[in-house]
Short mmCIF file of C-alpha atoms and ligand atoms in Angstrom, two decimals:
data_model
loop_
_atom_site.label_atom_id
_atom_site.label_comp_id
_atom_site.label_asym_id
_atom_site.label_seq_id
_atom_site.Cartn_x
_atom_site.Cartn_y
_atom_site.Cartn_z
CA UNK A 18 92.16 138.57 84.57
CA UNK A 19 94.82 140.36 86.03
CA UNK A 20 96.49 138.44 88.75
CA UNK A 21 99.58 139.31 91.49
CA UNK A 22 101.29 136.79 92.34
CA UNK A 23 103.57 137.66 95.86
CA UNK A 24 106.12 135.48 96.13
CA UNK A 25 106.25 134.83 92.59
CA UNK A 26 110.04 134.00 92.14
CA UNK A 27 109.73 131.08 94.53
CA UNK A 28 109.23 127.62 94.63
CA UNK A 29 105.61 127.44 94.29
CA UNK A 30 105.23 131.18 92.77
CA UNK A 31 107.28 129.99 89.75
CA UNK A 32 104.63 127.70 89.04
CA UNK A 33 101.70 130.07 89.32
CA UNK A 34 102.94 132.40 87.07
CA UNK A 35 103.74 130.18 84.50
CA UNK A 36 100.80 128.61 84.76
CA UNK A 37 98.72 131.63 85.09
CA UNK A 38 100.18 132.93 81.78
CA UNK A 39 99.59 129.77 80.18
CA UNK A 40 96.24 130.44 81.13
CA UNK A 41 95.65 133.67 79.27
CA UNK A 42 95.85 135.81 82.45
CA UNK A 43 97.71 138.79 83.11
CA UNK A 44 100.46 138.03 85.48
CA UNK A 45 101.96 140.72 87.79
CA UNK A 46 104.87 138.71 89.80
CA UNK A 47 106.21 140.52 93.14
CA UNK A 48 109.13 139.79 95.45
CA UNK A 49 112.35 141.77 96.76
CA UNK A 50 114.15 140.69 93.06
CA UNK A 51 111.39 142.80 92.02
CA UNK A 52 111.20 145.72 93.63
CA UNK A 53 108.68 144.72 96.26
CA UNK A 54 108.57 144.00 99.59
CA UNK A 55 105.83 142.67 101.45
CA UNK A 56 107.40 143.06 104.78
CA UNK A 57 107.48 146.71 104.71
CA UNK A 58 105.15 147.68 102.49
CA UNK A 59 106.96 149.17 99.79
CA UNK A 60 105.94 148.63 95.89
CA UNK A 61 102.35 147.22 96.55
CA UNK A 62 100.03 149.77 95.96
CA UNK A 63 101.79 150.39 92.72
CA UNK A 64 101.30 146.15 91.96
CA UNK A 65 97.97 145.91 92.88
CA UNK A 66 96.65 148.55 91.27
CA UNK A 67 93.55 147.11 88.90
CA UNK A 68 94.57 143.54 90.14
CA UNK A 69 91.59 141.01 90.11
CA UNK A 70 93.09 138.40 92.51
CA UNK A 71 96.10 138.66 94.23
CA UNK A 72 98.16 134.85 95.41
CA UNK A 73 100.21 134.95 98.10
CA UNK A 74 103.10 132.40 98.53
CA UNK A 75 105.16 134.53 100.00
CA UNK A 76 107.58 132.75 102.44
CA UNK A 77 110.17 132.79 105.11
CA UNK A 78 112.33 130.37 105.57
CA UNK A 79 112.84 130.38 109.47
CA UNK A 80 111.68 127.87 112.20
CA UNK A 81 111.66 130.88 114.94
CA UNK A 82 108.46 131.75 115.61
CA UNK A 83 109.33 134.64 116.70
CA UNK A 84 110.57 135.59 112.80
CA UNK A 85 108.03 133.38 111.33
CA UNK A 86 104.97 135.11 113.33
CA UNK A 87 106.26 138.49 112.69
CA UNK A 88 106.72 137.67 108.86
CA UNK A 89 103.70 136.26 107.92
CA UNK A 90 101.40 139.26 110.30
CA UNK A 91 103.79 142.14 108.29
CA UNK A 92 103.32 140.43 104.88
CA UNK A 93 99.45 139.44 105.22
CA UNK A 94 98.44 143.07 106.88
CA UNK A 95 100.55 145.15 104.17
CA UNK A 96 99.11 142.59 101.18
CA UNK A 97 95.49 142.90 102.86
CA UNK A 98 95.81 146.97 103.04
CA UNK A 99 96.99 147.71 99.67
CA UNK A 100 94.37 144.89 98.46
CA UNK A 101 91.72 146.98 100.49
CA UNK A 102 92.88 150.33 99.25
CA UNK A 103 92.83 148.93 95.16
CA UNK A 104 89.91 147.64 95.57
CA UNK A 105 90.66 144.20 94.58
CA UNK A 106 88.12 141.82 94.99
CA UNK A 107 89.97 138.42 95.75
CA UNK A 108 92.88 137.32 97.94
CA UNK A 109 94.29 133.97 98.15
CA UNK A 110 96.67 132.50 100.32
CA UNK A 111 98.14 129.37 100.60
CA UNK A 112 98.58 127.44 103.86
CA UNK A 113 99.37 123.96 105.19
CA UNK A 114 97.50 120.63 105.69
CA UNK A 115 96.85 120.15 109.92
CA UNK A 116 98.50 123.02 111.03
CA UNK A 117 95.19 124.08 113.48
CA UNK A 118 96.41 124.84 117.20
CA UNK A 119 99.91 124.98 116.28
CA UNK A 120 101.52 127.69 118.54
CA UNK A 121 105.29 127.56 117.91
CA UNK A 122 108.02 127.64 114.99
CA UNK A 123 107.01 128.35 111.20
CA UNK A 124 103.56 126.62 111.53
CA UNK A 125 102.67 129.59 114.53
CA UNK A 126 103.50 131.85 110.90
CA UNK A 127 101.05 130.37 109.27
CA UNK A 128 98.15 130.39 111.53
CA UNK A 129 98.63 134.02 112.17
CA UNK A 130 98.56 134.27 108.41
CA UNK A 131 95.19 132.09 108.11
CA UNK A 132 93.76 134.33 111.15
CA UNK A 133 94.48 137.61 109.68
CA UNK A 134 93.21 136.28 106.03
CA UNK A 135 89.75 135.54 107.08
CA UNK A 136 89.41 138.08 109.44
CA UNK A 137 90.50 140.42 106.83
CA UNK A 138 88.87 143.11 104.69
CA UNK A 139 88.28 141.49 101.43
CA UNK A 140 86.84 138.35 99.96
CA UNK A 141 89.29 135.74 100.19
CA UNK A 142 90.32 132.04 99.87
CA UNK A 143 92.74 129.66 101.41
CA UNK A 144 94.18 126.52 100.36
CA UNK A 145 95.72 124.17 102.40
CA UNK A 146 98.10 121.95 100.88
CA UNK A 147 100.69 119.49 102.10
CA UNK A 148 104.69 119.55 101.96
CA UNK A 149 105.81 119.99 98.04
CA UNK A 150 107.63 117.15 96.42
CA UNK A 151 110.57 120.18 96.62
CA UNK A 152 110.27 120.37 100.07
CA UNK A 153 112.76 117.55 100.16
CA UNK A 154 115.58 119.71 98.62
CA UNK A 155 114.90 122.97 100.66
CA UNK A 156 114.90 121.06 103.36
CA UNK A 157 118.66 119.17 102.25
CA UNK A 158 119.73 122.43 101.30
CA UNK A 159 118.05 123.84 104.87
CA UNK A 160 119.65 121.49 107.66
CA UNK A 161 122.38 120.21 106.20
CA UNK A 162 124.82 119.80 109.22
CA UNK A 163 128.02 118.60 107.87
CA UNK A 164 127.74 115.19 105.92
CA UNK A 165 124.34 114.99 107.57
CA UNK A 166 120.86 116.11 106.54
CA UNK A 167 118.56 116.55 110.12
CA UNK A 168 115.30 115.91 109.20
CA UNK A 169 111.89 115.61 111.72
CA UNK A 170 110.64 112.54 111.89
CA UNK A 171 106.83 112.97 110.32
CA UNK A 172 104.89 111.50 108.25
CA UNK A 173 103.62 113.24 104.80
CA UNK A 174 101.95 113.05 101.81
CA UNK A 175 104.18 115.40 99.29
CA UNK A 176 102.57 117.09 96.44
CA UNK A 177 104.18 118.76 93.18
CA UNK A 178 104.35 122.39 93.71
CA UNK A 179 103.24 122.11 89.61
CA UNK A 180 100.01 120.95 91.00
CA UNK A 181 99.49 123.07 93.40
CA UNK A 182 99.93 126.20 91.59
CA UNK A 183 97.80 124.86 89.37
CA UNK A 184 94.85 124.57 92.19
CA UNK A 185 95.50 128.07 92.89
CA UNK A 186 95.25 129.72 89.48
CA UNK A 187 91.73 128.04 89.05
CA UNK A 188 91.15 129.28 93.00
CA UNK A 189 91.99 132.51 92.04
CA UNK A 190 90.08 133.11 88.53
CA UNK A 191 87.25 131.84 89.81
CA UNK A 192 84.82 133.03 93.54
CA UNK A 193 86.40 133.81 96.39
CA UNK A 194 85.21 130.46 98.94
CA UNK A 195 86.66 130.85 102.32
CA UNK A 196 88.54 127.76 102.84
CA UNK A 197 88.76 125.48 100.05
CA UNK A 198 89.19 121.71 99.83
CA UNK A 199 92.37 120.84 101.09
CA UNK A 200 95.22 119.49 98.53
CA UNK A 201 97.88 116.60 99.20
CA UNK A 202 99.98 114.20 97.35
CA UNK A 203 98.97 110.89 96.32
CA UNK A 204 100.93 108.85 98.29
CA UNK A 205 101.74 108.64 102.22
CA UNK A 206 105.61 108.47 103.28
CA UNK A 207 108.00 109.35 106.14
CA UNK A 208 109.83 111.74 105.30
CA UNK A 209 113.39 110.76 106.05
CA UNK A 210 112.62 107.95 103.75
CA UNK A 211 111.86 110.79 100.68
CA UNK A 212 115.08 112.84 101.56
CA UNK A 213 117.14 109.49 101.30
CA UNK A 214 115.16 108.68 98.01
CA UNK A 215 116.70 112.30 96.85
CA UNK A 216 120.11 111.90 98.21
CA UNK A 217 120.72 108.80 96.71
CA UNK A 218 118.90 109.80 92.98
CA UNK A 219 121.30 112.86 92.85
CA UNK A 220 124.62 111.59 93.76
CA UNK A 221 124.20 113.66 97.07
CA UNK A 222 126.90 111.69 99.45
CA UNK A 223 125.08 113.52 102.78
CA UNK A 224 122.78 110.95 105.08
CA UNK A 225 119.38 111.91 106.16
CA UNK A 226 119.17 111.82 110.21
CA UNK A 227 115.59 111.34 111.37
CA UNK A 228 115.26 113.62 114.61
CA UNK A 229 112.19 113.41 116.92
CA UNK A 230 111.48 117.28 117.16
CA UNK A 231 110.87 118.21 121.08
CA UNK A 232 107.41 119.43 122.27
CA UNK A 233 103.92 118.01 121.81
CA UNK A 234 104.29 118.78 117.89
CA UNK A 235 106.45 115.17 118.08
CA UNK A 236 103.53 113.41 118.70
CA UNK A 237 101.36 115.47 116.50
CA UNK A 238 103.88 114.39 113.38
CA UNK A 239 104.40 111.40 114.16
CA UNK A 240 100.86 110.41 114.07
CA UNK A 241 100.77 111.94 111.12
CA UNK A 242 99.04 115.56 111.74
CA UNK A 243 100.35 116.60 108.27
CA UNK A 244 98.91 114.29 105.83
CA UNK A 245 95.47 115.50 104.94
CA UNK A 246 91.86 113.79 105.73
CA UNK A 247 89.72 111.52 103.56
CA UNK A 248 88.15 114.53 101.85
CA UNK A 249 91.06 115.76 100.77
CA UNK A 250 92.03 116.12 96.45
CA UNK A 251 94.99 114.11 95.99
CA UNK A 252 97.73 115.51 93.35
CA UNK A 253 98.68 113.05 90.68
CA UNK A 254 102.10 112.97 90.24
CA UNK A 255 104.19 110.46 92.84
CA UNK A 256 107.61 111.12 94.22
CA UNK A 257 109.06 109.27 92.03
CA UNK A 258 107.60 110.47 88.94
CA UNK A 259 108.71 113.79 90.02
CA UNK A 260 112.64 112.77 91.65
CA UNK A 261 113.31 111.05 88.05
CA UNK A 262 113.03 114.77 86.78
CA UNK A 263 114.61 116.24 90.17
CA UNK A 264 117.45 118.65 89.41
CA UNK A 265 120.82 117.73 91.48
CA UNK A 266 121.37 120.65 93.88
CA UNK A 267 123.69 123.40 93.13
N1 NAP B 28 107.39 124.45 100.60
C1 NAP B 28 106.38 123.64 100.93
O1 NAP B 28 106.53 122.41 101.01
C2 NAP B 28 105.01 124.23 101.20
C3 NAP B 28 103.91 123.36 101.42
C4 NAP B 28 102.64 123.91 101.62
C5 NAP B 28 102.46 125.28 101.64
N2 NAP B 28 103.56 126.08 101.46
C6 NAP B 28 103.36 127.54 101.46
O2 NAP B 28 103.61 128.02 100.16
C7 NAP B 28 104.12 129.35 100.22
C8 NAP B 28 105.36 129.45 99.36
O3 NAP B 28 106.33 128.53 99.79
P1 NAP B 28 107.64 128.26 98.91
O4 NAP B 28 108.33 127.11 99.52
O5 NAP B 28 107.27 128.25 97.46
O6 NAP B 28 108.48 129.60 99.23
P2 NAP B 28 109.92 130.02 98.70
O7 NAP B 28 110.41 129.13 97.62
O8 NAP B 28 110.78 130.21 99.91
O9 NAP B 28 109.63 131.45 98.03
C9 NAP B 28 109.30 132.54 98.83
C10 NAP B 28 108.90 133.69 97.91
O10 NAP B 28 108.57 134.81 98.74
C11 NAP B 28 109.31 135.94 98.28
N3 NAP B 28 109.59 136.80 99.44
C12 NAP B 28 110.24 136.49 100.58
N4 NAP B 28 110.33 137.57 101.38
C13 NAP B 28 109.69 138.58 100.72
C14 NAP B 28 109.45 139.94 101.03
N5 NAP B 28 109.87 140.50 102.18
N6 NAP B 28 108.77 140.69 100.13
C15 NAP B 28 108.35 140.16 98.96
N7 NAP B 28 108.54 138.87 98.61
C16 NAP B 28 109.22 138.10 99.49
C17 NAP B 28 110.59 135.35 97.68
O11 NAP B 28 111.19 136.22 96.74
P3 NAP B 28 112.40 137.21 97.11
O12 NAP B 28 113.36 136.42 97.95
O13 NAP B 28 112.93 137.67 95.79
O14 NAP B 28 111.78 138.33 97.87
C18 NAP B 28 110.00 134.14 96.96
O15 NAP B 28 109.43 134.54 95.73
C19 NAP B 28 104.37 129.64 101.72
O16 NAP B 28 103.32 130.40 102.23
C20 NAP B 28 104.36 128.26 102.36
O17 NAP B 28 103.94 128.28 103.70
C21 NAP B 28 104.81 125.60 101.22
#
């Protein structure tokens, strides 16, 4: 199959394409590095052209909503019309565990993304998965304050991004479903706790600071809004499997 992968250079897109060449497919990858960009349109009619599935993990990393909303609408509507136009049969899109209702900051992004996904012109499916195990180092790298590392206080289940590029490359070669079974790590943690686990593993000297975040999303968190139901699949790999092959930041 012929698969584009937006977002392809990133954290989880990495993953996908490797794995989706492993896999025998063949992989278009699209970003800005690229020569695409999904924000204003430019590139994608030329990369979707005879595509058979397109995967977006596309991201933006930005906790205004105002950037975040207007970022994921841009992206998903220019992906959505050059899918339409080529014809291609699939999209897929990946989201976040218990994001539902969420009306401010990057999650707001997101549901406008799901939204405009299933309200869209073609066939589609959505996974929802939980934080990545790498979400603790964008997030050191992210809010980083001096010798201090601010970091809501939530509860999550993390989930190698390995795995769930994996879920999407078997998403994407196979029917289109609507939403699909949600994905999240094996294990349940706060996640202060994982960034100190990080700092500590690679030498980092920086503290984690767990910060209530303001607004009803504090209780949401804290109760644990983000770690997925019992009918969730669970990833196998732990954090600690995956932090004793962690690269030290750069
Ligand atoms: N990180 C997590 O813990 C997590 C958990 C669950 C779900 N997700 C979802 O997974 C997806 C990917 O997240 P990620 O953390 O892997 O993202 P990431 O590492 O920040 O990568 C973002 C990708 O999007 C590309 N991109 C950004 N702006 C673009 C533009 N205007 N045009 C074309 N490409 C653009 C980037 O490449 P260029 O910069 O070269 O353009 C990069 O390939 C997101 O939808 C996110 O919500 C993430």
């Amino acid at each position: 199959m012929r698969l584009v992968v937006a977002g392809g250079t990133g954290v989880v897109g990495r993953h996908v394409v490797a794995q989706a060449r492993a896999a025998g497919h063949d992989v278009v990858p699209l970003s800005r590095s690229t020569g695409q960009d999904v924000v204003s349109g430019d590139g994608l009619a030329a990369a979707l052209a005879g595509a058979d599935a397109v995967i977006d993990v596309t991201s933006v990393a930005s906790t205004s909503t105002r950037t975040a909303v207007g970022f994921f609408r841009r992206a998903t509507t220019h992906l959505l019309a050059a899918g339409q136009a080529a014809l291609v049969p699939h999209h897929v899109a990946l989201s976040i565990v218990g994001i539902d209702d969420e009306t401010s900051g990057y999650y707001a992004g997101k549901v406008e993304q799901e939204r405009l996904v299933a309200a869209g012109p073609l066939p589609w499916t959505l996974l929802r998965a939980t934080q990545f195990h790498e979400f603790v180092p964008q997030l050191v790298q992210r809010t980083s304050v001096g010798p201090f590392v601010v970091v809501p206080a939530m509860r999550t289940a993390t989930v190698a991004a390995a795995e769930v590029a994996g879920a999407l490359v078997a998403l994407a070669a196979g029917p289109p479903r609507g939403r699909a079974t949600d994905l999240g790590g094996p294990e349940e943690a706060e996640l202060a706790d994982q960034v100190r686990r990080f700092l500590t593993a690679t030498g980092e000297r920086r503290r984690a600071l767990r910060v209530p975040l303001p607004g009803p999303l504090r209780r949401r968190l804290r109760a644990g809004v983000l770690v997925p139901g019992p009918g969730a699949d669970r990833g196998r790999q732990t954090f600690a499997e995956w932090l004793s092959q962690a690269p030290k930041l750069s």
